XYZ file of C-alpha atoms in Angstrom:
736
model
C -63.523 -47.494 32.548
C -66.295 -45.029 33.666
C -66.866 -44.065 37.656
C -69.675 -45.861 39.258
C -72.100 -43.757 39.963
C -73.094 -42.750 43.591
C -76.768 -43.823 44.463
C -77.254 -39.914 45.460
C -76.187 -38.555 41.954
C -78.537 -41.565 40.269
C -81.248 -40.396 42.261
C -80.535 -36.619 41.650
C -80.464 -37.594 37.849
C -83.629 -39.230 38.463
C -85.671 -36.429 39.732
C -84.350 -34.022 37.279
C -85.157 -36.450 34.296
C -88.802 -36.961 36.340
C -89.348 -32.831 36.529
C -88.076 -32.184 32.690
C -90.807 -35.268 31.611
C -93.335 -33.895 33.304
C -92.930 -30.295 32.894
C -92.862 -29.696 36.332
C -90.264 -26.969 38.080
C -90.182 -29.368 41.233
C -90.013 -33.191 41.324
C -89.293 -34.803 45.115
C -88.592 -38.084 46.550
C -89.300 -38.820 50.276
C -88.793 -41.943 51.918
C -89.821 -43.479 54.767
C -87.872 -44.333 57.693
C -87.806 -47.220 60.326
C -89.271 -44.478 62.837
C -91.896 -43.813 60.893
C -90.799 -40.646 59.607
C -90.713 -39.194 55.953
C -87.113 -38.162 54.714
C -86.428 -35.901 51.835
C -83.900 -37.944 49.756
C -83.511 -35.943 46.601
C -85.275 -32.889 45.000
C -85.103 -30.881 41.889
C -86.633 -27.195 42.405
C -86.740 -27.038 46.172
C -84.009 -26.179 48.157
C -80.882 -28.628 47.773
C -79.997 -28.052 51.570
C -83.315 -29.451 52.699
C -82.533 -32.838 51.406
C -82.011 -35.628 54.493
C -83.016 -32.301 56.726
C -86.662 -31.955 56.298
C -88.758 -35.073 57.480
C -92.410 -35.537 58.772
C -94.588 -37.703 60.225
C -96.972 -40.363 58.150
C -100.061 -38.216 57.889
C -98.683 -34.826 58.561
C -98.533 -32.603 55.518
C -99.827 -33.559 52.148
C -96.689 -35.800 51.593
C -97.502 -37.216 54.788
C -101.225 -37.907 53.824
C -100.177 -39.673 50.876
C -98.095 -41.960 52.768
C -100.919 -42.755 55.430
C -103.583 -43.341 52.774
C -101.822 -44.824 50.081
C -103.892 -42.946 47.178
C -102.258 -40.292 45.126
C -103.203 -36.498 45.342
C -103.802 -33.964 42.713
C -104.105 -30.312 43.762
C -103.988 -27.039 41.672
C -104.064 -25.321 44.943
C -102.016 -27.037 47.611
C -101.364 -24.677 49.897
C -105.011 -24.219 50.945
C -105.665 -27.855 51.298
C -106.384 -28.600 54.967
C -103.478 -30.730 55.230
C -100.941 -28.195 53.778
C -97.618 -27.934 55.868
C -95.489 -25.292 55.231
C -91.647 -26.077 55.683
C -89.562 -23.125 55.066
C -86.251 -24.541 54.681
C -87.752 -26.094 51.288
C -88.803 -23.028 49.657
C -91.791 -24.347 47.925
C -93.956 -21.424 48.865
C -93.639 -20.245 45.588
C -95.238 -23.508 44.310
C -99.147 -23.805 43.860
C -100.153 -26.947 42.122
C -99.125 -30.306 43.730
C -99.523 -33.986 42.313
C -98.089 -36.712 44.610
C -98.010 -40.512 44.197
C -97.389 -43.154 47.076
C -94.274 -45.145 46.142
C -95.763 -49.148 46.689
C -94.190 -52.212 47.008
C -96.472 -54.933 47.540
C -98.971 -52.381 48.675
C -96.799 -51.290 51.292
C -95.683 -47.501 51.192
C -92.130 -47.148 51.056
C -91.814 -43.718 50.108
C -93.727 -40.324 48.465
C -93.040 -39.074 44.580
C -93.724 -35.726 44.136
C -93.922 -32.947 41.226
C -94.981 -29.335 41.887
C -95.621 -26.096 39.521
C -95.817 -22.394 40.168
C -98.951 -22.227 38.024
C -102.275 -23.405 39.107
C -102.995 -26.245 36.873
C -105.173 -29.496 36.779
C -102.774 -32.827 36.462
C -104.219 -35.046 33.853
C -104.796 -38.858 34.486
C -102.050 -39.783 32.498
C -99.815 -37.842 34.036
C -100.812 -39.362 37.204
C -100.553 -42.831 35.752
C -96.925 -41.904 34.393
C -95.929 -40.833 37.811
C -97.370 -44.127 39.587
C -95.439 -45.856 36.859
C -91.879 -44.250 37.733
C -92.816 -44.946 41.540
C -92.771 -48.620 40.871
C -89.013 -48.021 39.928
C -88.231 -45.994 42.443
C -89.715 -48.622 44.874
C -87.195 -51.392 43.692
C -84.485 -49.173 44.206
C -85.636 -48.340 47.941
C -86.188 -51.922 48.747
C -82.843 -53.089 47.046
C -80.677 -51.324 49.708
C -79.250 -49.201 46.920
C -80.017 -46.353 49.265
C -78.511 -47.635 52.196
C -75.265 -45.555 51.994
C -77.226 -42.529 51.923
C -78.875 -43.358 55.777
C -77.738 -40.769 58.625
C -76.893 -42.903 62.156
C -80.167 -43.845 63.958
C -82.249 -43.256 60.427
C -82.671 -46.346 58.941
C -84.853 -46.842 55.777
C -87.906 -49.078 56.891
C -87.064 -52.338 54.736
C -83.898 -53.479 56.407
C -83.015 -53.083 59.410
C -83.910 -55.349 62.445
C -87.769 -55.305 63.372
C -89.445 -56.383 66.474
C -92.860 -57.235 65.682
C -96.083 -58.068 67.778
C -98.837 -60.339 66.051
C -101.690 -62.546 67.127
C -100.255 -66.037 68.392
C -102.402 -68.758 66.910
C -100.402 -72.036 67.479
C -97.685 -72.072 70.186
C -93.992 -72.934 69.711
C -90.653 -71.057 69.117
C -89.334 -71.314 65.505
C -85.719 -69.970 64.712
C -84.635 -70.289 60.795
C -84.764 -68.226 57.756
C -87.318 -66.485 55.771
C -89.272 -68.535 52.684
C -91.853 -66.364 50.916
C -95.082 -68.103 49.862
C -95.354 -67.563 46.325
C -91.908 -65.360 46.459
C -92.021 -62.029 44.964
C -91.383 -61.513 41.190
C -89.696 -58.418 41.041
C -90.537 -56.706 37.603
C -88.042 -54.648 36.208
C -89.682 -54.063 32.898
C -92.102 -51.547 33.200
C -93.187 -49.621 29.992
C -94.239 -52.251 27.071
C -92.982 -51.830 23.665
C -96.061 -53.547 21.965
C -99.117 -53.286 23.382
C -100.732 -56.065 21.299
C -97.804 -58.186 22.279
C -98.590 -57.990 25.898
C -101.955 -57.901 25.982
C -101.744 -61.519 23.972
C -99.088 -62.300 26.561
C -101.485 -61.689 29.372
C -103.957 -63.875 28.263
C -102.021 -66.467 27.302
C -100.642 -66.426 31.170
C -104.608 -66.270 32.268
C -105.062 -69.614 30.322
C -102.223 -71.080 31.500
C -102.888 -70.249 34.981
C -106.466 -72.028 35.311
C -105.252 -74.495 33.035
C -102.822 -75.369 36.320
C -105.605 -74.994 38.505
C -107.431 -77.449 36.771
C -104.616 -79.912 36.784
C -104.143 -79.777 40.048
C -107.385 -80.557 40.643
C -107.831 -83.264 37.961
C -104.759 -84.848 39.398
C -106.130 -85.402 42.717
C -102.768 -85.173 44.393
C -103.969 -83.941 47.533
C -106.856 -86.541 47.903
C -110.431 -86.089 48.240
C -111.882 -84.117 51.269
C -110.850 -80.378 52.521
C -107.789 -79.816 49.967
C -109.655 -80.579 47.175
C -112.684 -78.241 48.568
C -110.131 -75.251 48.781
C -108.773 -75.740 44.970
C -112.390 -75.871 44.097
C -113.288 -72.564 45.277
C -109.922 -70.875 44.198
C -110.903 -72.074 40.452
C -114.328 -70.116 40.838
C -111.889 -66.998 41.427
C -109.697 -67.176 38.663
C -112.537 -66.326 36.314
C -113.591 -63.227 38.046
C -114.465 -60.842 35.185
C -113.585 -57.286 36.899
C -110.391 -58.328 38.108
C -109.530 -59.343 34.260
C -110.958 -56.435 32.956
C -108.637 -54.023 35.132
C -105.743 -56.116 34.312
C -106.294 -55.557 30.632
C -107.099 -51.596 31.139
C -103.885 -51.403 32.519
C -101.726 -53.348 29.809
C -103.798 -51.052 27.385
C -102.572 -48.017 29.207
C -98.954 -48.966 28.237
C -97.372 -51.346 30.710
C -96.138 -54.831 30.555
C -98.229 -57.906 31.240
C -96.318 -58.155 34.274
C -96.207 -54.504 35.544
C -99.871 -54.351 34.939
C -100.490 -57.277 36.939
C -98.274 -55.564 39.787
C -100.281 -52.353 39.518
C -103.470 -54.267 39.670
C -102.434 -56.142 42.937
C -101.006 -52.918 44.720
C -104.014 -51.306 44.583
C -105.917 -54.068 45.218
C -103.781 -54.785 48.578
C -103.978 -50.884 49.462
C -107.679 -51.587 49.604
C -107.373 -54.792 51.489
C -105.484 -53.001 54.179
C -108.206 -50.645 54.938
C -110.834 -52.945 54.733
C -112.541 -54.200 57.740
C -115.387 -56.458 56.306
C -114.290 -59.874 56.563
C -115.988 -61.374 53.542
C -114.047 -58.524 51.500
C -111.231 -59.397 52.974
C -111.363 -62.770 51.989
C -112.323 -61.579 48.342
C -108.866 -59.562 47.877
C -107.062 -62.238 49.643
C -108.062 -64.411 46.752
C -107.470 -61.898 44.116
C -104.046 -61.347 45.638
C -102.831 -64.509 45.319
C -104.164 -65.280 41.784
C -102.231 -62.253 40.807
C -98.993 -63.544 42.281
C -99.920 -67.198 40.225
C -100.137 -65.011 37.662
C -96.849 -63.252 37.759
C -94.998 -66.436 38.324
C -96.685 -67.897 35.143
C -95.559 -64.576 33.147
C -92.234 -65.185 34.414
C -92.008 -68.758 34.120
C -90.734 -69.109 37.900
C -92.007 -71.855 40.185
C -95.004 -70.838 42.910
C -94.217 -73.115 45.819
C -90.307 -73.819 46.914
C -89.537 -77.580 45.741
C -88.952 -80.225 48.544
C -85.039 -80.092 47.281
C -84.983 -76.697 47.050
C -86.775 -75.752 50.673
C -83.974 -75.111 53.213
C -83.729 -76.500 56.468
C -85.282 -74.283 59.122
C -87.741 -72.880 57.031
C -89.967 -70.347 58.450
C -92.751 -69.535 55.546
C -94.049 -65.811 55.555
C -97.168 -65.312 53.353
C -100.134 -62.787 53.176
C -102.624 -65.403 53.451
C -102.612 -69.169 52.334
C -105.121 -72.080 52.291
C -104.275 -75.403 53.736
C -103.325 -77.317 50.651
C -100.676 -74.827 49.997
C -98.819 -75.397 53.331
C -99.071 -79.286 52.834
C -96.975 -78.823 49.759
C -94.182 -77.755 51.759
C -91.894 -80.544 53.296
C -93.046 -80.435 56.666
C -89.566 -82.041 58.121
C -88.046 -78.790 56.980
C -90.635 -76.067 58.527
C -90.059 -74.302 61.997
C -92.895 -71.902 61.882
C -95.707 -69.570 59.938
C -95.981 -66.106 60.011
C -99.330 -64.676 58.253
C -100.237 -61.407 57.312
C -104.355 -62.126 58.013
C -105.231 -65.135 59.370
C -107.183 -65.780 62.616
C -107.135 -68.947 64.900
C -110.175 -70.712 63.565
C -108.635 -70.141 59.753
C -108.054 -73.424 57.995
C -104.314 -72.921 57.456
C -104.160 -72.229 61.508
C -105.577 -75.410 62.302
C -103.580 -77.604 59.750
C -100.373 -75.532 61.074
C -101.549 -76.845 64.734
C -102.107 -80.159 63.534
C -98.388 -80.604 62.089
C -96.958 -78.980 65.214
C -95.434 -75.519 64.210
C -95.674 -72.194 65.561
C -97.989 -69.660 63.773
C -98.325 -66.113 64.336
C -100.501 -63.857 62.578
C -101.716 -59.909 62.221
C -98.126 -59.035 61.020
C -99.226 -55.964 58.805
C -97.232 -55.731 55.499
C -94.633 -58.187 56.748
C -93.815 -59.403 53.460
C -92.419 -56.480 52.592
C -90.157 -55.786 54.745
C -88.432 -59.147 54.643
C -86.201 -60.758 51.881
C -85.627 -64.585 51.036
C -83.596 -66.013 53.436
C -83.570 -63.148 56.009
C -83.141 -64.576 59.412
C -86.367 -64.476 61.745
C -87.574 -65.750 64.847
C -91.275 -66.030 65.959
C -92.903 -67.285 69.126
C -96.475 -68.343 68.725
C -96.877 -68.696 72.333
C -96.351 -64.405 72.604
C -97.246 -63.055 69.046
C -93.711 -61.590 68.923
C -91.783 -61.917 65.768
C -88.076 -61.096 65.037
C -86.552 -60.000 61.760
C -83.038 -59.940 61.293
C -82.511 -59.974 64.868
C -79.923 -59.410 67.025
C -76.932 -62.071 67.921
C -78.519 -61.203 72.037
C -81.942 -61.963 70.582
C -81.068 -64.664 68.398
C -79.020 -66.384 71.642
C -81.990 -66.089 74.001
C -84.644 -67.744 71.673
C -82.178 -70.599 70.952
C -82.140 -70.937 74.511
C -85.443 -71.023 75.064
C -85.939 -73.613 72.017
C -83.674 -75.930 73.872
C -85.659 -75.938 76.940
C -89.025 -76.233 74.938
C -87.489 -79.345 73.199
C -86.345 -80.811 76.354
C -89.290 -80.394 78.172
C -91.573 -81.793 75.111
C -88.903 -85.174 75.342
C -90.202 -85.193 78.671
C -93.815 -85.232 77.577
C -93.172 -87.822 75.149
C -92.143 -90.366 77.817
C -95.228 -89.790 79.307
C -97.287 -90.786 76.309
C -98.348 -94.183 77.621
C -98.890 -92.879 81.415
C -102.438 -92.635 82.528
C -103.199 -89.090 83.652
C -103.375 -89.988 87.084
C -103.032 -87.781 90.426
C -100.389 -88.748 93.043
C -103.556 -89.906 95.459
C -105.355 -92.067 92.231
C -107.606 -89.919 90.685
C -107.635 -90.778 86.929
C -108.548 -88.225 84.175
C -109.489 -88.919 80.572
C -107.403 -86.479 78.605
C -108.999 -86.062 75.246
C -108.151 -84.383 71.768
C -109.769 -81.799 69.557
C -109.618 -82.375 65.908
C -111.211 -80.952 62.447
C -109.358 -82.630 59.943
C -107.920 -85.936 59.088
C -104.736 -84.758 59.394
C -105.172 -84.130 63.076
C -105.717 -87.816 63.928
C -102.296 -88.733 63.577
C -101.700 -87.202 66.701
C -103.776 -89.700 68.694
C -100.834 -91.854 68.667
C -98.554 -89.588 69.297
C -99.903 -88.162 72.501
C -101.533 -91.335 73.893
C -105.099 -89.026 73.584
C -107.652 -91.436 75.379
C -110.536 -90.682 72.358
C -111.448 -87.699 70.362
C -113.255 -85.825 72.822
C -114.396 -83.025 69.678
C -114.560 -83.525 66.189
C -115.543 -80.489 64.735
C -117.386 -81.026 61.420
C -118.024 -77.739 59.875
C -114.230 -77.271 58.487
C -115.445 -79.630 55.943
C -118.272 -77.313 55.087
C -116.522 -74.295 55.527
C -113.075 -74.982 53.227
C -115.828 -76.178 50.259
C -117.027 -74.365 47.374
C -120.590 -76.161 47.455
C -122.314 -77.942 50.406
C -120.563 -81.130 50.417
C -122.948 -83.948 49.057
C -124.103 -86.883 51.380
C -121.613 -89.309 50.249
C -118.653 -86.948 50.601
C -119.665 -86.311 53.977
C -119.722 -90.355 54.705
C -116.452 -90.564 53.171
C -114.821 -88.055 55.641
C -116.762 -89.799 58.872
C -115.750 -93.156 57.564
C -111.987 -91.838 57.207
C -112.220 -90.676 60.587
C -113.243 -93.642 62.293
C -111.067 -95.456 60.089
C -107.882 -93.462 61.157
C -108.682 -94.415 64.927
C -110.613 -97.636 65.018
C -110.176 -98.354 68.746
C -110.974 -94.817 70.115
C -114.430 -93.278 71.083
C -115.208 -90.233 68.631
C -117.464 -87.339 69.636
C -118.825 -85.577 66.485
C -120.517 -81.955 67.081
C -122.837 -81.096 64.426
C -122.352 -77.792 62.576
C -121.331 -74.824 64.036
C -121.612 -72.477 61.769
C -122.897 -68.447 61.666
C -121.402 -66.007 63.705
C -117.319 -65.790 62.542
C -117.922 -69.064 60.993
C -120.008 -68.721 57.406
C -120.213 -70.906 54.592
C -119.023 -69.589 51.578
C -121.713 -70.448 49.350
C -124.765 -69.343 51.779
C -125.769 -66.215 51.733
C -124.603 -64.059 54.693
C -127.379 -62.964 57.186
C -126.548 -59.202 58.442
C -126.753 -59.154 62.134
C -126.073 -56.771 64.807
C -124.560 -58.963 66.888
C -123.665 -62.312 64.982
C -122.136 -64.230 68.203
C -125.880 -64.016 69.739
C -127.636 -64.631 66.553
C -128.662 -67.123 64.042
C -125.668 -70.134 64.298
C -125.212 -73.406 65.147
C -128.245 -75.656 66.587
C -130.607 -72.747 65.467
C -129.458 -72.704 62.150
C -129.837 -76.253 61.941
C -133.444 -76.486 63.371
C -134.636 -73.649 61.367
C -133.271 -75.685 58.118
C -133.886 -79.001 59.551
C -132.481 -80.616 55.994
C -129.660 -79.273 56.230
C -128.940 -80.881 59.878
C -130.942 -84.170 58.748
C -128.251 -84.790 55.794
C -125.314 -84.532 58.304
C -126.852 -86.651 61.125
C -127.969 -89.242 58.536
C -124.228 -89.394 56.974
C -122.864 -89.636 60.453
C -125.343 -92.495 61.372
C -124.416 -94.027 57.841
C -120.657 -93.791 58.573
C -120.906 -95.357 61.889
C -122.295 -98.359 61.133
C -121.376 -101.187 63.523
C -119.531 -98.709 65.541
C -119.636 -96.579 68.570
C -121.240 -93.160 67.622
C -121.406 -89.958 69.756
C -123.069 -87.052 68.398
C -123.256 -83.850 70.117
C -125.474 -80.514 69.480
C -123.806 -77.020 69.858
C -125.326 -73.883 71.304
C -128.017 -75.654 72.955
C -129.985 -72.637 75.014
C -133.068 -74.705 75.887
C -134.178 -78.230 77.010
C -136.887 -78.274 73.819
C -133.897 -77.511 71.447
C -132.207 -80.454 72.359
C -135.309 -82.282 72.284
C -135.981 -81.132 68.365
C -132.639 -81.946 67.585
C -132.994 -85.901 68.917
C -135.940 -85.927 67.494
C -134.425 -85.448 64.187
C -131.824 -88.268 65.022
C -134.817 -90.603 65.664
C -136.136 -89.764 62.397
C -133.076 -90.893 60.406
C -132.493 -94.046 62.567
C -135.852 -94.814 61.812
C -134.777 -93.965 57.341
C -131.802 -96.380 58.013
C -134.333 -99.102 59.596
C -136.886 -98.907 56.851
C -133.984 -99.142 54.150
C -132.237 -101.921 56.255
C -128.736 -99.884 56.590
C -126.701 -101.280 59.843
C -127.067 -98.989 62.568
C -124.261 -97.995 64.794
C -123.501 -100.402 67.465
C -123.824 -97.939 70.358
C -125.188 -94.430 69.983
C -124.744 -91.890 72.205
C -126.377 -87.811 72.022
C -124.815 -85.057 73.880
C -124.787 -81.456 74.420
C -122.835 -78.845 74.719
C -123.164 -76.639 77.926
C -122.270 -73.315 76.554
C -125.170 -70.840 76.897
C -125.518 -69.930 80.320
C -129.419 -70.560 80.405
C -128.757 -74.085 80.477
C -127.032 -73.925 83.826
C -130.729 -73.383 85.225
C -131.951 -76.684 83.606
C -129.224 -79.076 83.935
C -131.762 -81.521 85.893
C -134.167 -81.570 83.003
C -130.944 -82.029 80.396
C -129.181 -84.555 82.443
C -132.654 -86.514 82.293
C -132.609 -86.597 78.467
C -128.742 -86.501 77.213
C -126.212 -89.318 77.086
C -123.553 -87.033 77.998
C -122.375 -83.411 78.524
C -119.535 -81.497 77.100
C -118.885 -77.805 78.385
C -118.034 -75.188 75.903
C -115.833 -73.050 77.807
C -115.073 -70.430 75.299
C -118.343 -69.546 74.665
C -119.606 -69.993 78.014
C -116.992 -67.651 79.864
C -117.682 -64.957 77.051
C -121.662 -65.118 77.332
C -121.440 -64.996 81.199
C -119.085 -61.800 81.135
C -120.926 -60.731 77.937
C -117.327 -59.852 76.602
C -116.522 -60.851 73.285
C -113.225 -63.215 73.398
C -112.159 -61.730 69.898
C -112.611 -58.098 71.080
C -108.561 -56.984 72.367
C -110.477 -54.489 74.352
C -112.091 -56.428 76.549
C -111.034 -60.013 75.963
C -108.668 -59.790 78.744
C -110.878 -57.984 81.065
C -111.981 -60.763 82.874
C -110.308 -64.339 83.941
C -112.068 -67.536 83.510
C -109.891 -68.338 86.783
C -112.367 -65.920 88.610
C -115.145 -67.405 91.407
C -118.386 -66.663 89.042
C -116.908 -68.792 86.335
C -115.570 -71.684 88.734
C -119.200 -71.875 90.583
C -120.861 -72.321 87.606
C -118.495 -74.805 86.132
C -118.673 -76.829 89.506
C -122.544 -76.727 89.328
C -122.270 -78.360 86.003
C -119.873 -81.047 87.505
C -121.983 -81.754 90.310
C -125.450 -81.834 88.140
C -123.422 -84.213 85.809
C -122.377 -86.477 88.665
C -125.870 -86.413 90.600
C -127.185 -87.795 87.200
C -124.307 -90.016 86.535
C -123.940 -88.575 83.296
C -120.416 -88.612 81.541
C -119.082 -85.100 81.542
C -116.035 -83.644 79.581
C -114.749 -79.837 79.071
C -113.202 -79.065 75.371
C -112.549 -75.260 75.347
C -109.073 -73.815 75.423
C -109.581 -73.674 79.213
C -109.069 -77.076 79.650
C -105.459 -77.028 77.735
C -103.568 -75.138 79.968
C -102.086 -76.652 83.106
C -102.918 -74.252 85.787
C -106.697 -74.243 84.569
C -106.739 -78.137 83.897
C -105.735 -78.737 87.560
C -108.614 -76.709 88.890
C -111.211 -78.362 86.716
C -110.333 -81.525 88.236
C -110.432 -80.422 91.348
C -113.785 -78.838 90.434
C -115.176 -82.479 89.674
C -114.292 -82.671 85.796
C -112.978 -86.479 84.863
C -112.407 -85.619 81.127
C -110.862 -82.673 79.232
C -110.260 -82.065 75.558
C -107.636 -80.084 74.241
C -105.550 -79.413 71.389
C -102.515 -82.225 70.857
C -99.921 -79.998 71.974
C -101.583 -79.263 75.337
C -102.160 -83.098 76.293
C -98.211 -83.447 77.355
C -98.155 -80.432 79.574
C -101.538 -80.948 81.095
C -100.581 -84.579 82.324
C -97.325 -83.547 83.666
C -99.771 -81.071 86.141
C -102.181 -83.939 86.641
C -99.434 -86.560 87.527
C -97.648 -83.997 89.934
C -100.896 -83.119 91.660
C -102.638 -84.125 94.939
C -106.308 -84.308 94.327
C -107.427 -84.126 97.789
C -105.620 -81.045 98.805
C -106.149 -79.512 95.516
C -109.523 -79.998 96.027
C -109.716 -78.567 99.104
C -108.175 -75.633 98.556
C -109.990 -74.999 95.525
C -113.189 -75.374 96.402
C -112.419 -73.065 100.022
C -111.328 -70.370 97.769
C -114.095 -70.170 95.410
C -116.430 -70.463 98.660
C -115.259 -67.749 100.568
C -113.997 -65.186 97.806
C -116.157 -62.097 97.412
C -116.524 -60.196 94.048
C -115.306 -61.631 90.705
C -111.750 -60.800 90.772
C -109.169 -63.421 89.128
C -108.263 -66.064 91.548
C -105.236 -66.688 89.153
C -102.588 -65.491 91.378
C -103.715 -67.477 94.455
C -103.698 -70.829 92.169
C -100.679 -70.134 90.971
C -98.765 -69.872 94.367
C -100.550 -72.915 95.360
C -99.652 -74.729 92.287
C -95.920 -73.617 92.733
C -96.114 -74.368 96.530
C -96.772 -77.975 95.607
C -94.520 -78.599 93.052
C -97.363 -78.385 90.440
C -95.796 -77.852 86.557
C -98.042 -74.816 85.069
């Protein structure tokens, strides 16, 4: 029986073989370590003593440049390139020509493969493609752990060691479990095609089958009408992208198997995605990436989504990106969390995840390439921390945190049927924010008094085309039917800025947050707003209906919007449609200019709702999504609290109902301060209702009001009052 070949011997043979086939005097493999340095793992032609001795940072030297850019580099005179870095221990000074390619797996760089020659030469495109193909094989060798025995203590390869990562917290909660890769990775083992025509035929067959599977999902209607169907309709359009299909066929024609061609094009797309800053282009690359995954699964006959039976308990889904429909296909009873490489707090999958009550962390670059199916993983949706293959100490610490959280949730559940009344008898109405039908199940679970904000734009954002009026009517009726005994406040379309409809032309603006959005867009395109208003009025026949206009900056805008409502009511009357039994028209107070028009707006609006997210960022001129300035100012500072008090005072004077529906109202400390300022309605995410109610039940309104009013009256400047308010809450036994 032959002796097993060691990984080092095998790697040495590989570089010798590559050098011979490339007619090169040098072939070297550099592997990326966990500390971010590239280490020489094998070489043919350079000094063997340099193996495991020569290292460099990503971005340092030609090899580091390739690792940092994920782009191949071909030079006929390498030593005169500005990035060239001489390493005397390698003996490479006698070599002039240089060709290097990144060793990519899933768009993530695991190392660099290099060939060199003494004579000046120009490497051909065919040679570069051949080296890239070889690099694909080396990527699987590195990722499989085959080279782990070559690692020196403290120099772990970047793909297998415990990793502590920091992302963006999207949905609160702690999840402990094991990795389930969404659209689990297909490992391509056969790279070179034996019969190119046969591989092109396989590729075309798989493309047709993939399209048919998407069509079948839509035709079956398993996900019902509404948001999820619209997601699939949009996705179907990308399955016919001509440029993507052309690149796939060109890759097969170069001599790759169908699977290898898909992976080649996918790797290139992912590398471009990582460098892309334009949100529209990023979404396009995400769509093509997901299609590539579907195509790979089609070619290999593997299932795309883990079945309900095979999904393990305590599953944490890890995905590059995901649509809301895909998340809902998983068995929710087994899900403990979701980690995304890309997806913001307002993305639809994040909204659905919050609705079904699982923690979410996003903006973890390349995580899908550093985890394997079944890896232990912990996520903290409150802090954005993600621990892959955690140590025992970390796991024990989070297990205790999860137990404490579960205990608190059980306590909050016991409060469900209690009114949110302070110790001295002031009752606050705790309402819920929603945007999907699935959100509404939490009304009964949390004991929410009503829906204080229903974001109607989500239906429009996930659709492949503008929703017809009948489709809008069906959605709004479904909302009414889901909670027939609770008031619902529908906000008209709040699109523009970072919320752009995929079927509308993007308007390039210097500052979109201050640009053509929300009511401004609706008034400029009255047909769009009127169709939505008509659908709401039709759906609200015989019911209580509340309609709220966002981004109102002047009284005149509100008057113009309300005039459109009057026209639609007249239309209903002419055509003998039943009107709502009780119609209230309100305004969102989120533009600072409205603070000096409160008397006028209160005289015309039936109710007011403060959008604290935008109001705070506009008052401080600080983009809440910009990490450099988002935390520079605190909403618990005197300027903000004084502004919020003035709104509450004017609403009370005019006897108009007032609610706050921004994130501020969903935090216990901020909530008790708002109550002290005069707010009697707070609308928040379902998960926030329990903690906020517990804080209100523990507070003495009179004492809290006296302290808060005194504090904001006598404090000079705009610094944060959070420390003072936190100390007060703790002294008076208010859980925050």
